[in-house]
Amino acid sequence: MSDEEESSLSLEIGHVLFLDLVGYSKLLIDEQNERLRQLTDIVLASQQVNESTNEQLVRLPTGDGMALVFRNSPEEPARCAIEIAQALKARPEIAVRMGIHSGPISEVTDVNGRSNIAGAGINLAQRVMDCGDAGHILLSKRVAEDLAQYRQWAPRLHDLGECEVKHGVRLAVANLYTDELGNPELPGKFGTVAEAAVSAKPTNPLGKYLAICGAVAGAIVIGFLIFSHLRKSGPSIPEKSVAVLPFENLSDDKSNAYFAEGIEDEILTKLAGIADLKVISRTSTAKYKSKPEDLKTVSQQLGVANVLEGTVQRAEGKVRVNVQLIDGRTDNHLWARTYDRDLKDVFAVESEVSQEIADALQARLTPNESGTLAAAPTRDAEAYDLFLKGEYEEREATSSHKLEDYDQAASWYRQAIARDPQFALAIASLAENEMWHHWYFQRLNNVELDKIRQMAEEAVALAPDLAQGHIALGLYYYLGHGQYDQALREFQRAVELQPNNVRALNSAAHVHRRQGQWKRYFSEMARCERLDPQDADIPAQIGASYDRLRMWDEANRAGLRSLALDPHNLPGMLDVLLSCLNGTGNVDKAMGILATFPADSLTAISYKFGGDISSVIGDWPYVYVVKRDYAAALKARDKESDDPTAERDRLSARAAIHLLAGDATVTHDEIERARALAETRLREQPDDRYALVQLSWIDVALQRNSEALALARRAADSLPPEKDAVEGPELLAGLAEIQARTGEVSEAVGTLQQVLSLPAGMVVSTQRLKVDPVWDPIRHDPGFQQLLTGAELIGPPK
């Protein structure tokens, strides 16, 4: 092409709907012509095509189908596809698949001298379509992200991951369907990963699990691990984006690792407050070396244009910090600095580095953001050093979930506050630490919780623009009392102050989920994934929500994505397990999945909420219960503890297992001890719903049926589904279980019918009802049998 011809090439963005007839080549010639004519009539009759002028729409025949190129917005091909799908419902003999993509097109002159359209936009739309089967309306990731911003489209979009098309190209694809239109089934090209994970049969439990993650590594890693890389097929990586990689500790004393991490973390925190930047969370960057060999890959995986590398050396009251900002796409150094300061001046280093990054990336700063960059959390260098030790232990606790790590972090925070009582960041961190202690280990009473509230409010009063203070106060409302409106106000304020703060955004998302705002939840969690693309917990959390909504394929894919990032992620394992057990009722397949999990996962920490029997026994051991292998379930809960809460959990679980096994008398002493511990807890905290549920099962085991019913009803009434879309349905399911076990058959069936209309898929689904032994007392009741073939909520409630 000559320079003159090249300069005349005019590119624009076209919004392309590509569609073809499935099985066209197998038809006789006259059948081919008839089917194509019928499809053409349907397309031309659609309002979107019929009302478009030649300037607004270009129609291209493609042999066994056609391409429609719209000019205005990606909504046009999507609306057209829905219209065509609606018309095809009356013509089931016409099997059609469709693909949509927005991309560059240009006008060309074809061999006949006519004006025509060509370009990558059309080619990629065809590749997207090629990923589907009959009835599918598939969208490229770019189009899906554009449409997801609109209320009417968001609930119809379902991420599928990546599909390999011609020439080894991989496309990120979403499926568009409604309850009546489109094809909700997983396309054949996507269906092999989950089957491979389930059917693999290595020789030992840990080996099995690792073999699954290894044998399907190609499929999973390409499809899920580089999920962050999918953004390349959507919007390009923003220029104003940065990841702060782990700073290397060059001090002779290697115990100073906490100090190097602290400097890195404070710089990242300052940058997170700049709205004009995209800043990747530390959870993702921590997985990389301080100076990785392949910066281009790191940049792509994290979805950023720039990375910051650094080293920290501390000795004899001095600190040296070396930093360099690098364009990760080209490996070009943008700038490098060395700071030699007294330890007491380390705050100035953090501020200067943050300011220089902002300047280098040409980030627009508000006056408030500039003030935040320059601010120091404390003027006491020793208090700051104690605080950094606390932060280091807190990160360890987040990873280990060990009580001693949380306690050690709290100790450092208290020492820092003792040095500087005005240290708002340390006060906020201590309040947050104690809220997680409450959530994971021992529920605090109202007096103890009130002290945490006072701490968090003090942090906010001392530093109103400190995001961490608002997060701590939000956690008090959220985890302490379920006061979701108040919690959301604090979390959203934290997001305003630090737009890149994933913890604040994640917390706000989970409040929205509790409020039943599912679309907003998934939108905010998608943003969390963009800011924290290597955190396995985020897709695991998304998968758990899909499980609740009985969207089993989506839950399985999210779980696999989590496991591709971290093969030992327990919530991700649970997503895969429950999507199989509750979605198919195939107990043997679920047992095969469970056998792949590390043995110590059965005793892993669990959240102290939930209202059904599986929350009492534990998610992992309950799979043995469904298998009716009660001995294995008991063995999973046989580890005694000196901690009263842990012992109450263990004894309550064992009482419930013995009850389901039909031998409650065998463990009478255990049941009495469990009852004493549960009653003690309820005397201390009468509104502890988890203890209420435990005691209700203990009373059933002791044949105290009226007491058990009263307790279960009290728990369910304390938090109805309209007040909590997550825990409420599970408490209602727990009431149905107790009703079934105490002879309240019609009441149990009625309650179950309500639960099936709610997002309670983690504990109740029609397939799970068929195999779960908790329902054995009412299994042959006609009303119960009717539930097994009836409707259940699938997807977000209308």
Coordinates of N, CA and C in Angstrom, one line a residue, residues 16-203:
V16 N -20.8 -4.6 15.9 CA -21.1 -5.7 14.9 C -21.8 -6.8 15.6
L17 N -22.9 -7.2 14.9 CA -23.6 -8.5 15.3 C -23.4 -9.4 14.1
F18 N -22.7 -10.5 14.5 CA -22.4 -11.6 13.5 C -23.3 -12.8 13.8
L19 N -24.0 -13.4 12.9 CA -24.8 -14.5 13.1 C -24.8 -15.5 12.0
D20 N -24.9 -16.8 12.3 CA -24.9 -17.8 11.3 C -25.8 -19.0 11.7
L21 N -26.1 -19.8 10.7 CA -27.0 -21.0 10.9 C -26.1 -22.1 11.4
V22 N -26.5 -22.7 12.5 CA -25.7 -23.9 13.0 C -26.1 -25.1 12.3
G23 N -25.2 -25.9 11.8 CA -25.5 -27.1 11.1 C -25.8 -26.9 9.6
Y24 N -25.5 -25.7 9.1 CA -25.8 -25.3 7.7 C -25.2 -26.3 6.7
S25 N -24.0 -26.7 6.9 CA -23.3 -27.5 5.9 C -23.9 -28.9 5.8
K26 N -24.7 -29.3 6.8 CA -25.3 -30.7 6.8 C -26.6 -30.7 6.1
L27 N -27.1 -29.5 5.7 CA -28.4 -29.4 5.1 C -28.3 -29.6 3.6
L28 N -29.4 -30.1 2.9 CA -29.4 -30.1 1.5 C -29.4 -28.7 0.9
I29 N -29.1 -28.6 -0.3 CA -28.9 -27.2 -0.9 C -30.2 -26.4 -0.8
D30 N -31.3 -27.1 -1.2 CA -32.6 -26.4 -1.1 C -33.0 -26.0 0.3
E31 N -32.6 -26.9 1.3 CA -32.8 -26.6 2.7 C -32.0 -25.4 3.1
Q32 N -30.7 -25.4 2.7 CA -29.9 -24.3 3.0 C -30.5 -22.9 2.6
N33 N -30.9 -22.9 1.3 CA -31.5 -21.7 0.8 C -32.7 -21.3 1.6
E34 N -33.6 -22.3 1.9 CA -34.8 -22.0 2.6 C -34.5 -21.4 4.0
R35 N -33.6 -22.1 4.8 CA -33.2 -21.6 6.1 C -32.6 -20.2 6.1
L36 N -31.8 -20.0 5.1 CA -31.2 -18.6 5.0 C -32.2 -17.6 4.7
R37 N -33.1 -17.9 3.8 CA -34.2 -17.0 3.5 C -35.0 -16.7 4.7
Q38 N -35.4 -17.7 5.5 CA -36.2 -17.5 6.7 C -35.4 -16.6 7.7
L39 N -34.1 -16.9 7.9 CA -33.4 -16.1 8.8 C -33.3 -14.6 8.3
T40 N -33.1 -14.4 7.0 CA -33.0 -13.1 6.5 C -34.4 -12.3 6.7
D41 N -35.5 -13.0 6.5 CA -36.8 -12.4 6.8 C -36.9 -12.0 8.2
I42 N -36.5 -12.8 9.1 CA -36.6 -12.5 10.6 C -35.7 -11.3 10.9
V43 N -34.5 -11.3 10.4 CA -33.6 -10.1 10.6 C -34.1 -8.8 10.1
L44 N -34.6 -8.9 8.8 CA -35.1 -7.7 8.2 C -36.4 -7.1 8.9
A45 N -37.2 -8.1 9.5 CA -38.4 -7.7 10.2 C -38.1 -7.1 11.6
S46 N -36.9 -7.3 12.1 CA -36.7 -6.7 13.4 C -36.7 -5.2 13.4
Q47 N -37.2 -4.6 14.5 CA -37.3 -3.2 14.5 C -36.0 -2.5 14.4
Q48 N -34.9 -3.1 15.0 CA -33.6 -2.4 15.1 C -33.1 -2.3 13.6
V49 N -33.3 -3.3 12.8 CA -32.8 -3.3 11.4 C -33.8 -2.5 10.5
N50 N -35.1 -2.7 10.7 CA -36.1 -2.1 9.9 C -36.1 -0.6 10.0
E51 N -35.8 0.0 11.1 CA -35.8 1.4 11.3 C -34.5 2.1 11.1
S52 N -33.4 1.3 10.8 CA -32.1 1.9 10.6 C -31.9 2.3 9.2
T53 N -31.3 3.5 8.9 CA -31.0 3.9 7.6 C -29.7 3.3 7.1
N54 N -29.4 3.4 5.9 CA -28.1 2.9 5.3 C -26.9 3.5 6.0
E55 N -27.0 4.7 6.4 CA -25.9 5.4 7.1 C -25.7 4.8 8.5
Q56 N -26.8 4.3 9.1 CA -26.7 3.8 10.5 C -26.4 2.3 10.5
L57 N -26.6 1.6 9.4 CA -26.5 0.1 9.5 C -26.0 -0.4 8.1
V58 N -25.0 -1.2 8.2 CA -24.5 -1.9 7.0 C -24.8 -3.4 7.2
R59 N -25.3 -4.0 6.1 CA -25.7 -5.4 6.1 C -24.7 -6.2 5.2
L60 N -24.1 -7.2 5.7 CA -23.1 -7.9 4.9 C -23.5 -9.4 4.9
P61 N -23.8 -10.0 3.7 CA -24.0 -11.4 3.7 C -22.7 -12.2 3.8
T62 N -22.8 -13.4 4.5 CA -21.6 -14.2 4.8 C -21.7 -15.6 4.4
G63 N -22.6 -16.0 3.5 CA -22.7 -17.4 3.1 C -23.8 -18.1 3.9
D64 N -23.4 -18.5 5.1 CA -24.4 -19.2 6.0 C -25.0 -18.3 7.1
G65 N -24.8 -17.0 6.9 CA -25.3 -16.0 7.9 C -25.2 -14.6 7.4
M66 N -24.9 -13.7 8.3 CA -24.7 -12.3 7.9 C -24.1 -11.5 9.1
A67 N -23.5 -10.4 8.7 CA -23.0 -9.4 9.7 C -23.8 -8.1 9.6
L68 N -24.2 -7.6 10.7 CA -24.9 -6.3 10.8 C -23.9 -5.3 11.5
V69 N -23.6 -4.3 10.9 CA -22.6 -3.3 11.5 C -23.4 -2.0 11.8
F70 N -23.5 -1.8 13.1 CA -24.2 -0.6 13.6 C -23.2 0.5 13.9
R71 N -23.6 1.8 13.9 CA -22.7 2.9 14.0 C -22.7 3.6 15.3
N72 N -23.8 3.5 16.1 CA -23.9 4.4 17.2 C -23.5 3.9 18.5
S73 N -23.9 2.7 18.9 CA -23.6 2.2 20.3 C -23.7 0.7 20.3
P74 N -23.0 0.0 21.3 CA -23.0 -1.4 21.4 C -24.4 -1.9 21.8
E75 N -25.3 -1.0 22.3 CA -26.6 -1.5 22.6 C -27.4 -1.9 21.4
E76 N -27.1 -1.3 20.2 CA -27.8 -1.6 19.0 C -27.7 -3.1 18.6
P77 N -26.5 -3.6 18.5 CA -26.5 -5.1 18.1 C -27.1 -5.9 19.2
A78 N -26.9 -5.5 20.5 CA -27.5 -6.3 21.6 C -29.0 -6.3 21.5
R79 N -29.6 -5.2 21.3 CA -31.1 -5.1 21.2 C -31.6 -5.9 19.9
C80 N -30.8 -5.8 18.9 CA -31.2 -6.6 17.7 C -31.1 -8.1 17.9
A81 N -30.0 -8.5 18.6 CA -29.9 -9.9 18.9 C -31.1 -10.4 19.8
I82 N -31.5 -9.6 20.7 CA -32.7 -10.0 21.6 C -33.9 -10.1 20.7
E83 N -34.1 -9.1 19.8 CA -35.3 -9.2 18.9 C -35.3 -10.5 18.1
I84 N -34.1 -10.8 17.5 CA -34.0 -12.0 16.6 C -34.3 -13.2 17.5
A85 N -33.7 -13.3 18.7 CA -33.9 -14.5 19.5 C -35.4 -14.6 19.9
Q86 N -36.1 -13.5 20.1 CA -37.5 -13.6 20.4 C -38.3 -14.2 19.2
A87 N -37.9 -13.7 18.0 CA -38.6 -14.2 16.8 C -38.3 -15.7 16.6
L88 N -37.1 -16.1 16.9 CA -36.7 -17.5 16.6 C -37.3 -18.5 17.6
K89 N -37.9 -18.0 18.7 CA -38.6 -18.9 19.6 C -39.8 -19.6 18.9
A90 N -40.4 -18.9 17.9 CA -41.5 -19.5 17.2 C -41.0 -20.4 16.0
R91 N -39.7 -20.4 15.8 CA -39.1 -21.2 14.7 C -37.9 -22.0 15.2
P92 N -38.2 -23.0 16.1 CA -37.1 -23.8 16.7 C -36.3 -24.6 15.7
E93 N -36.8 -24.8 14.5 CA -36.0 -25.5 13.5 C -34.9 -24.7 12.9
I94 N -34.9 -23.4 13.2 CA -33.8 -22.5 12.7 C -32.8 -22.3 13.9
A95 N -31.7 -23.0 13.8 CA -30.7 -23.0 14.9 C -29.7 -21.9 14.5
V96 N -29.6 -20.8 15.3 CA -28.7 -19.7 15.1 C -27.9 -19.4 16.3
R97 N -26.6 -19.0 16.0 CA -25.8 -18.5 17.1 C -25.3 -17.1 16.7
M98 N -25.1 -16.3 17.7 CA -24.7 -14.8 17.4 C -23.5 -14.4 18.2
G99 N -22.8 -13.5 17.7 CA -21.6 -12.9 18.4 C -21.6 -11.4 18.2
I100 N -21.2 -10.7 19.2 CA -21.2 -9.2 19.2 C -19.8 -8.7 19.6
H101 N -19.3 -7.7 18.9 CA -18.0 -7.1 19.2 C -18.0 -5.7 18.7
S102 N -17.4 -4.8 19.4 CA -17.1 -3.4 18.9 C -15.7 -3.3 18.6
G103 N -15.4 -2.8 17.4 CA -14.0 -2.7 17.0 C -13.8 -1.9 15.7
P104 N -12.6 -1.7 15.3 CA -12.3 -0.9 14.1 C -12.8 -1.5 12.8
I105 N -13.4 -0.6 12.0 CA -13.9 -1.0 10.7 C -13.5 0.1 9.7
S106 N -13.5 -0.2 8.5 CA -13.2 0.8 7.4 C -14.0 0.5 6.2
E107 N -14.3 1.5 5.4 CA -15.0 1.3 4.1 C -14.0 0.9 3.1
V108 N -14.3 -0.1 2.3 CA -13.4 -0.6 1.2 C -14.2 -0.7 0.0
T109 N -13.5 -0.8 -1.1 CA -14.2 -1.1 -2.4 C -13.9 -2.5 -2.8
D110 N -15.0 -3.3 -2.9 CA -14.8 -4.8 -3.2 C -14.5 -5.0 -4.7
V111 N -14.3 -6.3 -5.0 CA -14.0 -6.7 -6.4 C -15.0 -6.3 -7.4
N112 N -16.2 -6.1 -7.0 CA -17.3 -5.6 -7.9 C -17.4 -4.1 -8.0
G113 N -16.5 -3.4 -7.3 CA -16.5 -2.0 -7.4 C -17.5 -1.4 -6.5
R114 N -18.1 -2.2 -5.6 CA -19.1 -1.6 -4.6 C -18.4 -1.3 -3.3
S115 N -19.0 -0.3 -2.7 CA -18.5 0.1 -1.3 C -18.9 -1.0 -0.3
N116 N -17.9 -1.4 0.5 CA -18.2 -2.4 1.5 C -17.5 -2.1 2.8
I117 N -17.6 -3.0 3.7 CA -17.0 -2.8 5.1 C -16.1 -3.9 5.4
A118 N -15.0 -3.6 6.0 CA -14.0 -4.7 6.5 C -13.4 -4.2 7.7
G119 N -12.6 -5.1 8.4 CA -11.9 -4.6 9.5 C -11.9 -5.6 10.7
A120 N -11.0 -5.4 11.7 CA -10.9 -6.3 12.8 C -12.2 -6.4 13.6
G121 N -13.0 -5.3 13.6 CA -14.3 -5.4 14.4 C -15.2 -6.5 13.9
I122 N -15.2 -6.7 12.5 CA -16.1 -7.7 12.0 C -15.4 -9.1 12.2
N123 N -14.1 -9.2 12.0 CA -13.4 -10.5 12.2 C -13.6 -11.0 13.6
L124 N -13.4 -10.1 14.6 CA -13.5 -10.6 16.0 C -14.9 -10.9 16.4
A125 N -15.9 -10.2 15.8 CA -17.3 -10.5 16.1 C -17.6 -12.0 15.6
Q126 N -17.0 -12.4 14.5 CA -17.2 -13.7 14.0 C -16.5 -14.7 14.9
R127 N -15.3 -14.4 15.4 CA -14.6 -15.3 16.3 C -15.3 -15.4 17.6
V128 N -16.0 -14.3 18.1 CA -16.8 -14.5 19.3 C -17.9 -15.4 19.1
M129 N -18.6 -15.2 18.0 CA -19.7 -16.1 17.6 C -19.3 -17.6 17.5
D130 N -18.1 -17.8 17.0 CA -17.6 -19.2 16.8 C -17.4 -19.9 18.1
C131 N -17.4 -19.2 19.2 CA -17.2 -19.8 20.6 C -18.5 -20.4 21.1
G132 N -19.6 -20.1 20.4 CA -20.9 -20.5 20.9 C -21.6 -21.7 20.2
D133 N -22.7 -22.1 20.8 CA -23.5 -23.2 20.2 C -24.8 -22.6 19.8
A134 N -25.7 -23.4 19.3 CA -27.1 -22.9 18.9 C -27.8 -22.2 20.0
G135 N -28.3 -21.0 19.7 CA -29.0 -20.3 20.7 C -28.2 -19.3 21.5
H136 N -26.9 -19.4 21.5 CA -26.0 -18.5 22.2 C -26.0 -17.1 21.6
I137 N -26.0 -16.1 22.5 CA -25.6 -14.7 22.1 C -24.4 -14.4 22.9
L138 N -23.3 -14.4 22.3 CA -22.0 -14.2 23.0 C -21.5 -12.8 22.7
L139 N -20.8 -12.2 23.7 CA -20.3 -10.8 23.5 C -18.8 -10.8 23.9
S140 N -18.1 -10.0 23.2 CA -16.7 -9.8 23.6 C -16.7 -9.1 25.0
K141 N -15.6 -9.3 25.7 CA -15.4 -8.7 27.0 C -15.6 -7.2 26.9
R142 N -15.1 -6.6 25.9 CA -15.2 -5.1 25.7 C -16.7 -4.7 25.7
V143 N -17.5 -5.4 24.9 CA -18.9 -5.0 24.8 C -19.6 -5.3 26.1
A144 N -19.3 -6.4 26.7 CA -19.9 -6.8 28.0 C -19.7 -5.7 29.1
E145 N -18.4 -5.2 29.1 CA -18.1 -4.2 30.1 C -18.8 -2.9 29.8
D146 N -19.0 -2.6 28.5 CA -19.7 -1.4 28.2 C -21.2 -1.5 28.6
L147 N -21.8 -2.6 28.3 CA -23.2 -2.8 28.6 C -23.5 -3.0 30.1
A148 N -22.5 -3.5 30.8 CA -22.7 -3.7 32.2 C -22.9 -2.4 33.0
Q149 N -22.7 -1.3 32.4 CA -22.9 0.0 33.0 C -24.4 0.3 33.0
Y150 N -25.2 -0.4 32.3 CA -26.6 -0.1 32.1 C -27.4 -1.1 32.9
R151 N -28.4 -0.6 33.7 CA -29.2 -1.4 34.6 C -29.9 -2.5 33.8
Q152 N -30.4 -2.2 32.6 CA -31.2 -3.2 31.9 C -30.4 -4.4 31.3
W153 N -29.1 -4.1 31.2 CA -28.2 -5.2 30.6 C -27.4 -5.9 31.6
A154 N -27.0 -5.3 32.7 CA -26.1 -6.0 33.7 C -26.6 -7.3 34.2
P155 N -27.9 -7.5 34.5 CA -28.3 -8.9 35.0 C -28.3 -9.9 33.9
R156 N -28.3 -9.5 32.7 CA -28.3 -10.5 31.5 C -26.9 -11.0 31.1
L157 N -25.9 -10.4 31.7 CA -24.5 -10.7 31.2 C -23.9 -11.7 32.2
H158 N -23.2 -12.7 31.6 CA -22.7 -13.8 32.4 C -21.3 -14.1 31.9
D159 N -20.2 -13.8 32.6 CA -18.9 -14.0 32.2 C -18.6 -15.5 32.0
L160 N -17.9 -15.8 30.9 CA -17.5 -17.2 30.6 C -16.0 -17.4 30.7
G161 N -15.2 -16.4 30.8 CA -13.8 -16.6 30.7 C -13.3 -16.4 29.3
E162 N -12.2 -17.2 29.0 CA -11.6 -17.1 27.7 C -11.9 -18.3 26.8
C163 N -11.9 -18.1 25.5 CA -12.2 -19.1 24.5 C -11.1 -19.0 23.4
E164 N -10.5 -20.1 23.1 CA -9.4 -20.1 22.0 C -10.1 -20.2 20.7
V165 N -9.7 -19.3 19.8 CA -10.3 -19.3 18.4 C -9.1 -19.6 17.4
K166 N -9.3 -19.1 16.2 CA -8.3 -19.4 15.2 C -6.9 -18.8 15.5
H167 N -5.9 -19.5 15.0 CA -4.5 -19.0 15.1 C -4.0 -18.8 16.6
G168 N -4.7 -19.6 17.5 CA -4.3 -19.5 18.9 C -4.7 -18.3 19.7
V169 N -5.5 -17.5 19.0 CA -6.0 -16.2 19.7 C -7.0 -16.6 20.8
R170 N -6.9 -15.9 21.9 CA -7.8 -16.2 23.0 C -8.7 -14.9 23.2
L171 N -10.0 -15.2 23.3 CA -10.9 -14.1 23.5 C -11.7 -14.2 24.8
A172 N -11.8 -13.1 25.5 CA -12.7 -13.1 26.7 C -14.1 -12.9 26.3
V173 N -15.0 -13.7 26.7 CA -16.4 -13.8 26.2 C -17.4 -13.8 27.4
A174 N -18.5 -13.2 27.1 CA -19.6 -13.2 28.1 C -20.9 -13.7 27.3
N175 N -21.8 -14.3 28.1 CA -23.0 -14.9 27.5 C -24.2 -13.9 27.9
L176 N -25.0 -13.6 26.9 CA -26.1 -12.7 27.1 C -27.4 -13.6 27.0
Y177 N -28.1 -13.6 28.1 CA -29.4 -14.4 28.1 C -30.3 -13.9 29.2
T178 N -31.6 -14.1 29.0 CA -32.6 -13.8 30.0 C -33.3 -15.1 30.4
D179 N -34.3 -15.0 31.2 CA -35.1 -16.2 31.5 C -35.8 -16.9 30.3
E180 N -36.1 -16.0 29.3 CA -36.9 -16.5 28.2 C -36.0 -16.6 26.9
L181 N -35.0 -15.9 26.8 CA -34.2 -15.7 25.5 C -32.8 -16.1 25.7
G182 N -32.2 -16.5 24.6 CA -30.8 -16.9 24.7 C -30.6 -18.3 25.2
N183 N -29.3 -18.7 25.3 CA -29.0 -20.0 25.8 C -28.1 -20.0 27.0
P184 N -28.7 -20.3 28.2 CA -27.9 -20.2 29.4 C -26.9 -21.3 29.6
E185 N -26.9 -22.3 28.8 CA -26.0 -23.4 28.9 C -24.5 -23.0 28.6
L186 N -23.6 -23.7 29.2 CA -22.2 -23.4 29.0 C -21.8 -23.9 27.6
P187 N -21.3 -23.0 26.7 CA -20.9 -23.5 25.4 C -19.9 -24.7 25.4
G188 N -20.0 -25.5 24.4 CA -19.2 -26.7 24.5 C -17.7 -26.4 24.6
K189 N -17.2 -25.3 24.0 CA -15.8 -25.0 24.1 C -15.3 -24.6 25.5
F190 N -16.3 -24.3 26.4 CA -15.9 -24.0 27.7 C -16.2 -25.1 28.7
G191 N -16.7 -26.2 28.3 CA -17.2 -27.2 29.2 C -16.3 -28.2 29.7
T192 N -15.0 -28.2 29.3 CA -14.1 -29.2 29.7 C -13.3 -29.0 31.0
V193 N -13.1 -27.8 31.4 CA -12.3 -27.6 32.6 C -12.9 -28.2 33.8
A194 N -14.2 -27.9 34.1 CA -14.8 -28.4 35.3 C -14.8 -29.9 35.3
E195 N -15.1 -30.5 34.1 CA -15.2 -32.0 34.1 C -13.8 -32.6 34.4
A196 N -12.8 -31.9 33.8 CA -11.4 -32.5 34.1 C -11.1 -32.4 35.5
A197 N -11.5 -31.3 36.2 CA -11.2 -31.2 37.6 C -11.9 -32.2 38.4
V198 N -13.1 -32.6 38.0 CA -13.9 -33.5 38.8 C -13.5 -34.9 38.5
S199 N -13.1 -35.2 37.3 CA -12.9 -36.6 36.9 C -11.5 -37.1 37.2
A200 N -10.5 -36.2 37.4 CA -9.2 -36.6 37.6 C -9.1 -37.5 38.9
K201 N -8.3 -38.6 38.9 CA -8.2 -39.5 40.0 C -6.8 -39.8 40.3
P202 N -6.0 -38.9 40.9 CA -4.7 -39.2 41.4 C -4.7 -40.2 42.6
T203 N -3.6 -40.5 43.1 CA -3.5 -41.6 44.1 C -3.6 -41.2 45.6

